[in-house]
Amino acid sequence: MENEIKPNKVVDARGSFCPGPLMEMIKAYKEAKVGDVISVYSTDSGTKKDAPAWINKSGNELIGIFDRTGYYEIMMKKVK
Amino acid sequence: MSSKILILGDGASGTIMANKLRFLIPREDADITVLGNSPMHYFKPDGIHIPFGLKMPRDSVKPAKMLFNYGINYVQDEAVKIDVNNRKVNGKSGKEYDYDYLIIGTGDRYTPEDIPGYAESALHFYDYNSSIKLRDALNNFKGGKIVIGPSSIPYQCPPAPYEFTFQLDQYLRNRGIRDKTEIHYTYPLNRAFTIANVSEFVEKYFEEKGIILHTLFNVESIDAKSKKVNSLEGESVDYDLLVLIPPHRGQQFITDSGLAGPSGFIDVDRYKLNYGNFDNVFALGDATNLPVSKAGATAHFQSEYLANRIAHEISGDVYFESYDGAVACTTVTGPGEAITLYFTYERPPRANFNSKMDYLLKWTSADTYFSGMVRGIM
């Protein structure tokens, strides 16, 4: 499914420790338009828990968490 | 040939670096110039205690120029532009400064303007005057709802908001108005602190003391009229007294010089502290974008590596050490008790126990800082 979606913004937060990736995602969210898809690349395992919690609380949509080679990608859609 | 070392900033980072370098490098081998325009050097950790009358403000400041060791050229000027390709810095005075080594220790700045309503409604304890203003507001407080938190991440001294909250709880008990006061704590993440095991300790304390925690709360706006603080995530909390750490950014001239994006924080090598491909341009302390606490202790550990590296290079020696991400902070947790956290990039902190020794360490930290640390002795 993820191959069909092209993010409007990719945040490469690999190598950054918690809470860096989440804060980068929030920064990208603030700058994005409703309907935009944001992808965050992270190597910090904590982001797997923190980012979905934030996406859920803020009422946005988690498209998925995908394992990549040496990192993972969190994809979200700004719905509000 | 004598090297020219130019240091930008006369706060903790710039002053410690200059003093350490002067100890390590003979005067004939290097000129050390510091650009800064602070009349006073403020020991910021005292800002947590001033609002409760636990520290007298006058004990937390010293004239900035008195803190530089002999042989340092301290110039009352402020950098407005850096040209790393041509090794030049322009000062506000119109003067131009050239260098062989550039060390950026210009810290960060508060940007309350990033939050609508902040200026009319929020108090904080992150600078000298604001701590005194908050002291007076607390003195007049008779009970109600106090909301505390950082508005966003990053901010200086990550434990400071919870340390302030611990002390506020005790202060209100001492005044006999704790039962008339609700304390609410907001935090941008889904826990009470950035680091999970410290967070467990803080949350346990909050539960014991009846402090209400609101997680995933990134402040978006404040409605001063209806006294509500609103989060980006869609939550609103009412307040009678709002203690909100303002948003932080790096210095504007860093962004204008092309050394950082809009955040103003400089990307440096996490182990070597140099900027980009330049092996003669460094940043330390709050000015960097490193994933470590923005704290004086960070600048102190970084300066230990950086001053030694530059001194070795100038003398023709080799130096293989690097900065390992060391940070330490001591926070007061209750009457006569404190806890010290020490961590590096690879080693998370352990929050195991409170101790009297840590409390004494914290209580004498301004004296230790002004008499030893900032002088480059420790």
CSV table of C-alpha atoms in Angstrom, one decimal:
chain,number,residue,atom,x,y,z
A,1,MET,CA,0.0,0.0,0.0
A,2,GLU,CA,2.8,2.4,0.9
A,3,ASN,CA,4.2,2.2,-2.6
A,4,GLU,CA,1.1,3.9,-3.9
A,5,ILE,CA,1.4,6.9,-1.6
A,6,LYS,CA,4.0,9.6,-2.4
A,7,PRO,CA,4.7,11.8,0.6
A,8,ASN,CA,4.5,15.5,0.2
A,9,LYS,CA,7.3,15.9,2.7
A,10,VAL,CA,10.0,13.6,3.9
A,11,VAL,CA,11.8,14.2,7.2
A,12,ASP,CA,15.0,12.4,7.5
A,13,ALA,CA,15.6,12.1,11.2
A,14,ARG,CA,17.9,9.1,11.1
A,15,GLY,CA,20.7,9.3,13.7
A,16,SER,CA,18.6,11.7,15.8
A,17,PHE,CA,17.6,10.5,19.3
A,18,CYS,CA,14.3,10.8,21.0
A,19,PRO,CA,12.5,13.2,21.0
A,20,GLY,CA,14.2,14.6,17.8
A,21,PRO,CA,12.2,12.6,15.2
A,22,LEU,CA,8.9,13.3,16.8
A,23,MET,CA,9.6,17.0,17.1
A,24,GLU,CA,10.7,17.1,13.5
A,25,MET,CA,7.4,15.5,12.5
A,26,ILE,CA,5.5,18.1,14.5
A,27,LYS,CA,7.4,20.8,12.8
A,28,ALA,CA,6.7,19.4,9.4
A,29,TYR,CA,3.0,19.0,10.4
A,30,LYS,CA,2.8,22.7,11.3
A,31,GLU,CA,4.2,23.7,7.9
A,32,ALA,CA,2.0,21.2,5.9
A,33,LYS,CA,-1.4,21.7,4.3
A,34,VAL,CA,-4.5,19.6,5.2
A,35,GLY,CA,-4.3,16.5,3.1
A,36,ASP,CA,-0.5,16.4,2.9
A,37,VAL,CA,1.3,13.1,3.6
A,38,ILE,CA,4.4,13.3,5.8
A,39,SER,CA,7.1,10.6,6.1
A,40,VAL,CA,9.6,10.5,8.9
A,41,TYR,CA,12.7,8.3,8.7
A,42,SER,CA,14.0,7.3,12.1
A,43,THR,CA,16.5,5.0,13.7
A,44,ASP,CA,15.3,5.7,17.3
A,45,SER,CA,13.1,2.9,18.5
A,46,GLY,CA,11.2,5.2,20.8
A,47,THR,CA,9.7,7.0,17.9
A,48,LYS,CA,7.7,3.9,17.0
A,49,LYS,CA,5.7,4.4,20.1
A,50,ASP,CA,5.8,8.2,20.5
A,51,ALA,CA,4.8,9.2,16.9
A,52,PRO,CA,1.6,7.1,16.7
A,53,ALA,CA,0.6,8.4,20.1
A,54,TRP,CA,1.0,12.0,18.9
A,55,ILE,CA,-0.8,11.3,15.6
A,56,ASN,CA,-3.7,9.7,17.4
A,57,LYS,CA,-4.1,12.5,20.0
A,58,SER,CA,-3.8,15.2,17.5
A,59,GLY,CA,-6.6,13.6,15.4
A,60,ASN,CA,-4.5,12.9,12.3
A,61,GLU,CA,-4.1,9.7,10.4
A,62,LEU,CA,-1.4,7.1,10.8
A,63,ILE,CA,-0.9,5.6,7.3
A,64,GLY,CA,1.7,3.1,8.6
A,65,ILE,CA,5.0,2.2,10.1
A,66,PHE,CA,7.3,0.5,7.6
A,67,ASP,CA,10.6,-1.3,8.3
A,68,ARG,CA,13.3,-0.2,5.9
A,69,THR,CA,16.9,-1.3,5.7
A,70,GLY,CA,18.6,0.0,8.9
A,71,TYR,CA,15.7,2.4,9.8
A,72,TYR,CA,12.0,2.7,9.7
A,73,GLU,CA,9.5,5.0,8.1
A,74,ILE,CA,6.4,6.5,9.8
A,75,MET,CA,3.9,7.9,7.4
A,76,MET,CA,1.1,10.2,8.4
A,77,LYS,CA,-1.6,12.3,6.8
A,78,LYS,CA,-2.6,15.7,8.0
A,79,VAL,CA,-6.4,15.7,8.3
A,80,LYS,CA,-6.9,18.7,10.5
B,1,MET,CA,53.3,32.1,14.2
B,2,SER,CA,50.5,33.1,16.6
B,3,SER,CA,47.0,31.7,16.0
B,4,LYS,CA,43.9,33.9,16.2
B,5,ILE,CA,41.1,32.3,18.2
B,6,LEU,CA,37.8,34.1,18.0
B,7,ILE,CA,35.0,33.2,20.4
B,8,LEU,CA,31.5,34.5,19.9
B,9,GLY,CA,29.4,34.9,23.1
B,10,ASP,CA,30.2,35.8,26.7
B,11,GLY,CA,27.8,33.4,28.4
B,12,ALA,CA,28.7,30.1,29.9
B,13,SER,CA,30.0,28.5,26.6
B,14,GLY,CA,32.1,31.5,25.5
B,15,THR,CA,33.6,32.3,28.9
B,16,ILE,CA,34.5,28.7,29.9
B,17,MET,CA,36.0,28.1,26.5
B,18,ALA,CA,38.1,31.3,26.6
B,19,ASN,CA,39.4,30.6,30.1
B,20,LYS,CA,40.2,26.9,29.4
B,21,LEU,CA,42.1,27.8,26.2
B,22,ARG,CA,44.0,30.5,28.0
B,23,PHE,CA,45.1,28.0,30.6
B,24,LEU,CA,46.2,25.5,27.9
B,25,ILE,CA,47.9,27.8,25.3
B,26,PRO,CA,50.8,30.1,26.0
B,27,ARG,CA,50.1,33.8,25.1
B,28,GLU,CA,52.8,33.9,22.4
B,29,ASP,CA,51.1,31.0,20.6
B,30,ALA,CA,47.6,32.3,20.4
B,31,ASP,CA,45.5,35.5,20.7
B,32,ILE,CA,42.1,34.8,22.2
B,33,THR,CA,39.3,37.3,21.5
B,34,VAL,CA,35.8,37.1,22.9
B,35,LEU,CA,32.9,39.1,21.4
B,36,GLY,CA,30.0,39.7,23.8
B,37,ASN,CA,27.9,42.5,25.2
B,38,SER,CA,26.4,41.1,28.4
B,39,PRO,CA,26.9,43.5,31.3
B,40,MET,CA,26.2,40.7,33.7
B,41,HIS,CA,26.7,37.0,33.7
B,42,TYR,CA,23.7,35.2,35.3
B,43,PHE,CA,23.9,31.7,36.7
B,44,LYS,CA,20.6,30.5,35.2
B,45,PRO,CA,20.0,27.4,37.4
B,46,ASP,CA,19.2,29.8,40.3
B,47,GLY,CA,16.2,30.9,38.4
B,48,ILE,CA,14.3,27.9,39.7
B,49,HIS,CA,14.9,28.9,43.3
B,50,ILE,CA,14.5,32.7,43.1
B,51,PRO,CA,10.7,32.6,42.7
B,52,PHE,CA,10.4,30.8,46.0
B,53,GLY,CA,12.7,33.1,47.9
B,54,LEU,CA,15.2,30.4,48.2
B,55,LYS,CA,18.0,32.3,46.5
B,56,MET,CA,18.7,36.0,46.5
B,57,PRO,CA,18.9,37.3,42.9
B,58,ARG,CA,22.0,39.4,43.7
B,59,ASP,CA,24.0,36.2,44.5
B,60,SER,CA,23.3,34.8,41.0
B,61,VAL,CA,25.0,37.5,38.9
B,62,LYS,CA,28.6,38.8,38.4
B,63,PRO,CA,29.9,41.4,36.0
B,64,ALA,CA,30.7,39.5,32.8
B,65,LYS,CA,34.1,41.2,32.3
B,66,MET,CA,35.3,40.1,35.8
B,67,LEU,CA,35.1,36.4,34.8
B,68,PHE,CA,37.7,36.4,32.1
B,69,ASN,CA,41.2,35.3,33.0
B,70,TYR,CA,44.3,37.4,32.3
B,71,GLY,CA,45.4,37.4,28.7
B,72,ILE,CA,42.0,37.3,27.1
B,73,ASN,CA,40.9,40.1,24.8
B,74,TYR,CA,37.2,40.7,25.8
B,75,VAL,CA,35.6,43.0,23.2
B,76,GLN,CA,32.2,44.6,23.9
B,77,ASP,CA,30.7,43.9,20.5
B,78,GLU,CA,28.1,41.5,19.1
B,79,ALA,CA,28.5,39.3,16.0
B,80,VAL,CA,26.0,40.1,13.2
B,81,LYS,CA,27.5,38.0,10.4
B,82,ILE,CA,29.8,35.1,9.9
B,83,ASP,CA,31.6,34.3,6.7
B,84,VAL,CA,33.1,30.9,7.1
B,85,ASN,CA,34.6,30.8,3.6
B,86,ASN,CA,36.6,34.0,4.2
B,87,ARG,CA,37.2,33.4,7.9
B,88,LYS,CA,35.6,36.7,8.9
B,89,VAL,CA,33.0,37.9,11.4
B,90,ASN,CA,31.3,41.3,11.3
B,91,GLY,CA,30.4,43.0,14.5
B,92,LYS,CA,27.5,45.3,15.3
B,93,SER,CA,30.0,48.1,15.9
B,94,GLY,CA,31.0,47.9,12.2
B,95,LYS,CA,34.3,46.2,12.9
B,96,GLU,CA,35.5,43.1,11.1
B,97,TYR,CA,37.3,40.3,12.9
B,98,ASP,CA,39.3,37.6,11.2
B,99,TYR,CA,40.3,34.3,12.7
B,100,ASP,CA,42.1,31.0,12.4
B,101,TYR,CA,39.7,29.2,14.8
B,102,LEU,CA,36.1,30.3,15.3
B,103,ILE,CA,34.1,29.1,18.3
B,104,ILE,CA,30.4,29.9,18.4
B,105,GLY,CA,29.0,30.0,21.9
B,106,THR,CA,26.1,32.4,21.3
B,107,GLY,CA,23.5,30.2,23.0
B,108,ASP,CA,19.8,30.5,22.1
B,109,ARG,CA,17.1,33.1,22.5
B,110,TYR,CA,13.5,33.0,23.7
B,111,THR,CA,10.8,33.6,21.1
B,112,PRO,CA,7.5,34.2,23.0
B,113,GLU,CA,6.3,35.8,19.7
B,114,ASP,CA,5.9,32.3,18.3
B,115,ILE,CA,2.9,31.7,20.6
B,116,PRO,CA,-0.1,34.1,20.3
B,117,GLY,CA,-1.1,35.5,23.7
B,118,TYR,CA,2.2,34.6,25.4
B,119,ALA,CA,3.4,38.1,26.2
B,120,GLU,CA,0.1,39.1,27.9
B,121,SER,CA,-0.4,36.0,30.0
B,122,ALA,CA,2.6,33.8,30.7
B,123,LEU,CA,5.3,34.0,33.4
B,124,HIS,CA,8.5,32.0,33.5
B,125,PHE,CA,11.8,31.6,35.4
B,126,TYR,CA,14.3,31.4,32.5
B,127,ASP,CA,15.9,34.8,32.9
B,128,TYR,CA,16.8,37.1,35.8
B,129,ASN,CA,14.0,39.6,35.5
B,130,SER,CA,11.4,37.0,34.8
B,131,SER,CA,12.3,35.0,37.9
B,132,ILE,CA,11.8,38.0,40.0
B,133,LYS,CA,8.4,38.8,38.3
B,134,LEU,CA,7.3,35.2,39.0
B,135,ARG,CA,8.5,35.5,42.6
B,136,ASP,CA,6.2,38.5,43.0
B,137,ALA,CA,3.3,36.8,41.3
B,138,LEU,CA,3.6,33.7,43.5
B,139,ASN,CA,3.9,35.9,46.6
B,140,ASN,CA,0.5,37.4,45.7
B,141,PHE,CA,-1.1,34.0,44.9
B,142,LYS,CA,-3.8,32.9,47.3
B,143,GLY,CA,-4.9,29.7,45.7
B,144,GLY,CA,-6.4,28.5,42.3
B,145,LYS,CA,-5.1,26.7,39.4
B,146,ILE,CA,-1.4,26.8,38.3
B,147,VAL,CA,-0.4,25.4,35.0
B,148,ILE,CA,3.3,24.7,34.3
B,149,GLY,CA,5.2,23.3,31.3
B,150,PRO,CA,7.5,23.9,28.4
B,151,SER,CA,5.7,25.3,25.4
B,152,SER,CA,7.8,23.1,23.0
B,153,ILE,CA,11.0,21.2,22.7
B,154,PRO,CA,13.9,22.0,22.7
B,155,TYR,CA,14.3,24.2,25.8
B,156,GLN,CA,17.2,24.9,28.2
B,157,CYS,CA,17.8,22.5,31.1
B,158,PRO,CA,15.2,19.8,30.4
B,159,PRO,CA,14.6,18.9,34.1
B,160,ALA,CA,13.9,22.5,35.1
B,161,PRO,CA,10.1,22.5,34.7
B,162,TYR,CA,9.6,19.4,36.8
B,163,GLU,CA,12.2,20.6,39.4
B,164,PHE,CA,10.3,23.9,39.6
B,165,THR,CA,7.0,21.9,40.1
B,166,PHE,CA,8.5,19.8,42.9
B,167,GLN,CA,9.5,23.0,44.7
B,168,LEU,CA,6.2,24.7,44.0
B,169,ASP,CA,4.4,21.9,45.7
B,170,GLN,CA,6.6,22.3,48.8
B,171,TYR,CA,6.3,26.1,48.7
B,172,LEU,CA,2.5,25.9,48.6
B,173,ARG,CA,2.5,23.5,51.5
B,174,ASN,CA,4.8,25.7,53.5
B,175,ARG,CA,2.4,28.6,52.9
B,176,GLY,CA,-0.6,26.5,53.8
B,177,ILE,CA,-2.4,26.9,50.5
B,178,ARG,CA,-1.6,23.6,48.8
B,179,ASP,CA,-5.1,22.4,49.5
B,180,LYS,CA,-6.5,25.4,47.7
B,181,THR,CA,-4.3,24.9,44.7
B,182,GLU,CA,-4.5,22.6,41.7
B,183,ILE,CA,-1.2,22.0,40.0
B,184,HIS,CA,-1.3,21.0,36.3
B,185,TYR,CA,1.8,20.0,34.4
B,186,THR,CA,1.9,19.9,30.6
B,187,TYR,CA,4.5,18.2,28.5
B,188,PRO,CA,5.0,18.0,24.7
B,189,LEU,CA,5.7,14.2,24.7
B,190,ASN,CA,3.5,11.2,25.8
B,191,ARG,CA,5.3,11.2,29.2
B,192,ALA,CA,6.5,13.7,31.8
B,193,PHE,CA,10.1,13.9,30.5
B,194,THR,CA,12.2,13.1,27.4
B,195,ILE,CA,14.0,10.1,28.9
B,196,ALA,CA,11.7,7.2,29.8
B,197,ASN,CA,13.2,6.0,33.1
B,198,VAL,CA,13.5,9.5,34.4
B,199,SER,CA,9.9,10.0,33.3
B,200,GLU,CA,8.8,7.1,35.5
B,201,PHE,CA,10.4,8.7,38.5
B,202,VAL,CA,8.8,12.1,37.8
B,203,GLU,CA,5.3,10.6,37.1
B,204,LYS,CA,5.5,8.6,40.4
B,205,TYR,CA,6.3,11.8,42.3
B,206,PHE,CA,3.5,13.7,40.5
B,207,GLU,CA,1.0,11.0,41.5
B,208,GLU,CA,2.2,11.1,45.2
B,209,LYS,CA,1.8,14.8,45.3
B,210,GLY,CA,-1.4,15.1,43.4
B,211,ILE,CA,0.0,16.9,40.4
B,212,ILE,CA,-2.1,16.5,37.3
B,213,LEU,CA,-0.2,15.6,34.1
B,214,HIS,CA,-1.2,16.5,30.6
B,215,THR,CA,0.9,14.7,28.0
B,216,LEU,CA,1.3,15.4,24.3
B,217,PHE,CA,0.6,19.0,24.9
B,218,ASN,CA,2.5,21.3,22.5
B,219,VAL,CA,1.4,24.8,23.2
B,220,GLU,CA,-0.2,26.5,20.2
B,221,SER,CA,-1.9,29.6,21.7
B,222,ILE,CA,-3.0,31.3,24.9
B,223,ASP,CA,-6.3,33.0,25.4
B,224,ALA,CA,-5.4,35.7,27.9
B,225,LYS,CA,-9.0,36.9,28.3
B,226,SER,CA,-10.6,33.5,29.2
B,227,LYS,CA,-7.3,32.3,30.8
B,228,LYS,CA,-6.9,29.2,28.7
B,229,VAL,CA,-3.8,27.6,27.3
B,230,ASN,CA,-4.5,25.6,24.1
B,231,SER,CA,-2.4,22.8,22.6
B,232,LEU,CA,-1.7,21.9,19.0
B,233,GLU,CA,-3.3,18.5,19.8
B,234,GLY,CA,-6.6,20.2,20.5
B,235,GLU,CA,-6.6,20.2,24.4
B,236,SER,CA,-7.3,23.3,26.5
B,237,VAL,CA,-6.5,23.9,30.1
B,238,ASP,CA,-7.7,26.8,32.3
B,239,TYR,CA,-5.3,28.6,34.6
B,240,ASP,CA,-5.1,31.3,37.2
B,241,LEU,CA,-1.4,31.4,37.0
B,242,LEU,CA,0.5,30.2,33.9
B,243,VAL,CA,4.2,29.3,34.2
B,244,LEU,CA,5.2,28.5,30.6
B,245,ILE,CA,8.7,28.1,29.3
B,246,PRO,CA,8.9,30.2,26.2
B,247,PRO,CA,9.8,28.6,22.8
B,248,HIS,CA,13.6,28.7,22.0
B,249,ARG,CA,15.5,29.4,18.8
B,250,GLY,CA,19.1,29.9,18.0
B,251,GLN,CA,20.4,33.4,17.2
B,252,GLN,CA,19.0,35.1,14.1
B,253,PHE,CA,22.4,36.1,12.8
B,254,ILE,CA,23.3,32.3,12.6
B,255,THR,CA,20.4,31.7,10.3
B,256,ASP,CA,21.1,34.9,8.4
B,257,SER,CA,24.7,33.8,7.9
B,258,GLY,CA,23.5,30.5,6.4
B,259,LEU,CA,24.9,28.3,9.2
B,260,ALA,CA,21.4,27.0,10.3
B,261,GLY,CA,17.8,26.9,9.1
B,262,PRO,CA,14.9,28.9,10.7
B,263,SER,CA,15.5,27.2,14.1
B,264,GLY,CA,18.8,28.9,14.3
B,265,PHE,CA,20.5,25.8,15.8
B,266,ILE,CA,23.8,24.8,14.2
B,267,ASP,CA,24.3,21.3,12.9
B,268,VAL,CA,27.8,20.2,14.2
B,269,ASP,CA,29.5,16.9,14.2
B,270,ARG,CA,28.3,15.2,17.3
B,271,TYR,CA,31.7,13.9,18.4
B,272,LYS,CA,34.0,16.6,17.0
B,273,LEU,CA,31.7,19.7,17.3
B,274,ASN,CA,32.9,21.2,14.0
B,275,TYR,CA,30.5,22.8,11.5
B,276,GLY,CA,30.2,21.1,8.1
B,277,ASN,CA,33.5,20.5,6.3
B,278,PHE,CA,35.2,23.2,8.3
B,279,ASP,CA,37.8,22.0,10.8
B,280,ASN,CA,38.3,25.4,12.2
B,281,VAL,CA,34.7,26.4,13.0
B,282,PHE,CA,33.0,24.9,16.1
B,283,ALA,CA,29.9,25.4,18.1
B,284,LEU,CA,29.1,24.4,21.6
B,285,GLY,CA,26.4,24.8,24.3
B,286,ASP,CA,22.9,25.8,23.5
B,287,ALA,CA,23.8,27.1,20.0
B,288,THR,CA,24.0,23.5,18.6
B,289,ASN,CA,21.4,21.2,17.2
B,290,LEU,CA,22.9,18.2,19.0
B,291,PRO,CA,20.5,15.7,20.7
B,292,VAL,CA,21.8,16.6,24.2
B,293,SER,CA,20.5,18.9,26.9
B,294,LYS,CA,20.8,22.6,26.5
B,295,ALA,CA,22.6,23.2,29.7
B,296,GLY,CA,25.7,24.8,31.2
B,297,ALA,CA,27.0,21.4,32.1
B,298,THR,CA,26.9,20.4,28.5
B,299,ALA,CA,28.9,23.4,27.5
B,300,HIS,CA,31.4,22.6,30.3
B,301,PHE,CA,31.9,19.0,29.1
B,302,GLN,CA,32.2,20.1,25.5
B,303,SER,CA,34.7,22.7,26.3
B,304,GLU,CA,36.9,20.2,28.0
B,305,TYR,CA,37.2,18.3,24.7
B,306,LEU,CA,37.3,21.3,22.4
B,307,ALA,CA,39.9,23.4,24.3
B,308,ASN,CA,42.2,20.4,24.5
B,309,ARG,CA,41.8,19.7,20.9
B,310,ILE,CA,42.6,23.2,19.8
B,311,ALA,CA,45.5,23.5,22.2
B,312,HIS,CA,47.0,20.2,20.9
B,313,GLU,CA,46.6,21.3,17.3
B,314,ILE,CA,48.3,24.7,17.9
B,315,SER,CA,51.2,23.1,19.7
B,316,GLY,CA,51.6,20.5,16.9
B,317,ASP,CA,50.5,17.6,19.0
B,318,VAL,CA,47.9,15.0,18.1
B,319,TYR,CA,44.6,14.6,20.0
B,320,PHE,CA,42.3,11.6,19.5
B,321,GLU,CA,39.6,12.3,22.1
B,322,SER,CA,36.1,13.4,21.2
B,323,TYR,CA,33.0,14.6,22.9
B,324,ASP,CA,31.0,11.6,24.1
B,325,GLY,CA,27.7,13.4,24.7
B,326,ALA,CA,28.2,13.9,28.4
B,327,VAL,CA,25.6,15.8,30.3
B,328,ALA,CA,25.0,16.1,34.1
B,329,CYS,CA,22.3,17.8,36.0
B,330,THR,CA,21.3,17.9,39.6
B,331,THR,CA,17.7,18.7,40.5
B,332,VAL,CA,16.1,19.4,43.9
B,333,THR,CA,13.3,16.9,44.5
B,334,GLY,CA,12.2,17.8,48.0
B,335,PRO,CA,13.3,19.3,51.3
B,336,GLY,CA,17.0,18.5,51.7
B,337,GLU,CA,17.0,16.1,48.8
B,338,ALA,CA,18.2,16.1,45.2
B,339,ILE,CA,19.1,13.7,42.5
B,340,THR,CA,22.0,13.9,39.9
B,341,LEU,CA,21.6,12.5,36.4
B,342,TYR,CA,24.7,11.8,34.4
B,343,PHE,CA,24.5,10.5,30.8
B,344,THR,CA,26.2,10.3,27.5
B,345,TYR,CA,25.2,9.4,23.9
B,346,GLU,CA,25.6,5.8,24.7
B,347,ARG,CA,24.7,5.6,28.4
B,348,PRO,CA,21.1,6.6,29.5
B,349,PRO,CA,20.8,8.2,32.9
B,350,ARG,CA,19.8,6.3,36.0
B,351,ALA,CA,17.4,8.0,38.4
B,352,ASN,CA,18.0,5.7,41.4
B,353,PHE,CA,17.9,7.6,44.6
B,354,ASN,CA,17.7,11.0,46.2
B,355,SER,CA,20.6,12.1,48.4
B,356,LYS,CA,21.6,14.9,50.8
B,357,MET,CA,25.0,15.1,49.1
B,358,ASP,CA,23.3,16.0,45.8
B,359,TYR,CA,21.3,18.6,47.5
B,360,LEU,CA,24.4,20.2,48.9
B,361,LEU,CA,26.0,20.0,45.5
B,362,LYS,CA,23.0,21.8,44.0
B,363,TRP,CA,22.9,24.4,46.8
B,364,THR,CA,26.5,25.4,46.3
B,365,SER,CA,26.5,25.2,42.5
B,366,ALA,CA,26.5,29.0,41.9
B,367,ASP,CA,29.6,29.4,44.1
B,368,THR,CA,31.3,26.4,42.4
B,369,TYR,CA,30.4,27.8,39.0
B,370,PHE,CA,31.6,31.4,39.6
B,371,SER,CA,34.8,30.4,41.5
B,372,GLY,CA,35.9,27.4,39.5
B,373,MET,CA,33.9,26.1,36.5
B,374,VAL,CA,33.5,29.3,34.6
B,375,ARG,CA,37.1,30.2,35.2
B,376,GLY,CA,38.2,27.1,33.4
B,377,ILE,CA,39.7,25.6,36.5
B,378,MET,CA,37.5,22.5,36.7
